[in-house]
Amino acid sequence: QQHAYKLFALDIDRGELIPVNCLSGHALFLSRDRSLSVSARDLPSVNSNSIYFSLHRDPVVVHSVRTGFSERLAVSCQIHDGKDRIRPSVRLSPLLTIF
């Protein structure tokens, strides 16, 4: 199943929707009840000009505003199954000891 997405900014003064084709190096995270915009420059694992969200069957989808393409992220990124946590949300890296 394919989905189509279009992003708009609302100009309140004019009452118009303006098409958006760039997030100026930010990434937008959307959920049902909140959203968050972050600078991708400060987070190397986040793609700039992208929207991250979840669909009913896909744990996380990333949509590129620039190219218009979307992709499902790896299921291994999933930390819950919609009901219960199945993985820790933070994965610790092994510590290295240098002699």
Coordinates of C-alpha atoms in Angstrom, one line a residue:
Q1 CA 0.0 0.0 0.0
Q2 CA 1.3 3.4 -0.9
H3 CA 0.7 6.7 0.8
A4 CA 1.0 10.3 -0.4
Y5 CA 2.0 13.2 1.8
K6 CA 1.9 16.9 1.3
L7 CA 3.2 19.4 3.9
F8 CA 1.7 22.9 4.3
A9 CA 2.3 25.9 6.5
L10 CA -0.7 27.9 7.7
D11 CA -0.6 31.7 7.1
I12 CA -3.1 32.7 9.7
D13 CA -3.3 36.4 8.5
R14 CA -4.3 35.4 5.0
G15 CA -6.1 32.2 5.9
E16 CA -4.0 30.3 3.3
L17 CA -2.2 27.0 3.2
I18 CA 1.3 27.4 1.7
P19 CA 3.1 24.3 0.3
V20 CA 6.4 23.5 2.2
N21 CA 9.2 21.8 0.3
C22 CA 12.1 22.4 2.8
L23 CA 12.4 22.2 6.6
S24 CA 15.6 24.2 6.6
G25 CA 17.8 21.4 7.9
H26 CA 15.3 20.3 10.6
A27 CA 13.5 17.0 11.1
L28 CA 9.9 16.9 12.2
F29 CA 8.6 14.1 14.5
L30 CA 4.9 13.6 14.5
S31 CA 2.6 11.5 16.7
R32 CA -1.1 11.5 17.3
D33 CA -1.0 14.1 20.1
R34 CA 2.3 16.0 19.7
S35 CA 5.0 17.1 17.4
L36 CA 8.7 18.0 17.7
S37 CA 11.0 19.8 15.4
V38 CA 14.8 19.3 15.9
S39 CA 18.0 20.5 14.1
A40 CA 19.3 17.5 12.2
R41 CA 22.8 19.2 12.2
D42 CA 23.0 18.4 16.0
L43 CA 21.7 14.9 15.6
P44 CA 23.8 12.9 13.1
S45 CA 21.4 9.9 13.1
V46 CA 18.5 12.1 12.0
N47 CA 17.9 13.0 8.3
S48 CA 17.4 16.7 7.6
N49 CA 14.3 17.9 5.8
S50 CA 12.5 14.7 6.9
I51 CA 9.3 13.8 8.7
Y52 CA 9.3 10.9 11.1
F53 CA 5.9 9.3 12.0
S54 CA 4.2 6.0 12.6
L55 CA 1.4 4.3 10.7
H56 CA -0.8 1.6 12.0
R57 CA 1.3 -1.3 10.6
D58 CA 4.7 0.4 10.4
P59 CA 6.5 1.3 13.6
V60 CA 8.3 4.3 12.1
V61 CA 8.2 5.8 8.6
V62 CA 10.6 8.6 7.4
H63 CA 9.4 10.9 4.6
S64 CA 11.8 13.1 2.7
V65 CA 10.3 16.5 2.1
R66 CA 12.9 17.2 -0.6
T67 CA 12.5 14.0 -2.7
G68 CA 8.9 13.1 -1.7
F69 CA 9.9 9.5 -1.0
S70 CA 9.1 7.6 2.2
E71 CA 10.6 4.5 3.7
R72 CA 9.9 2.2 6.6
L73 CA 12.7 2.1 9.2
A74 CA 14.1 -1.2 10.3
V75 CA 11.8 -3.2 12.6
S76 CA 14.8 -3.5 15.0
C77 CA 14.3 0.2 15.8
Q78 CA 10.9 -0.8 17.2
I79 CA 10.8 -0.6 21.1
H80 CA 7.2 -1.6 21.6
D81 CA 4.6 -3.6 19.9
G82 CA 1.8 -1.1 20.4
K83 CA 0.9 -2.6 23.7
D84 CA 4.1 -3.6 25.6
R85 CA 7.8 -2.6 25.5
I86 CA 9.8 -5.3 23.7
R87 CA 13.2 -3.6 23.8
P88 CA 14.9 -1.0 25.9
S89 CA 14.6 2.5 24.4
V90 CA 18.3 3.1 25.1
R91 CA 20.9 0.7 24.0
L92 CA 24.1 0.9 25.9
S93 CA 27.4 0.7 24.0
P94 CA 30.1 -1.7 25.4
L95 CA 32.8 0.2 27.2
L96 CA 36.3 0.0 25.8
T97 CA 39.3 -0.2 28.1
I98 CA 42.5 1.1 26.6
F99 CA 45.8 0.0 28.3

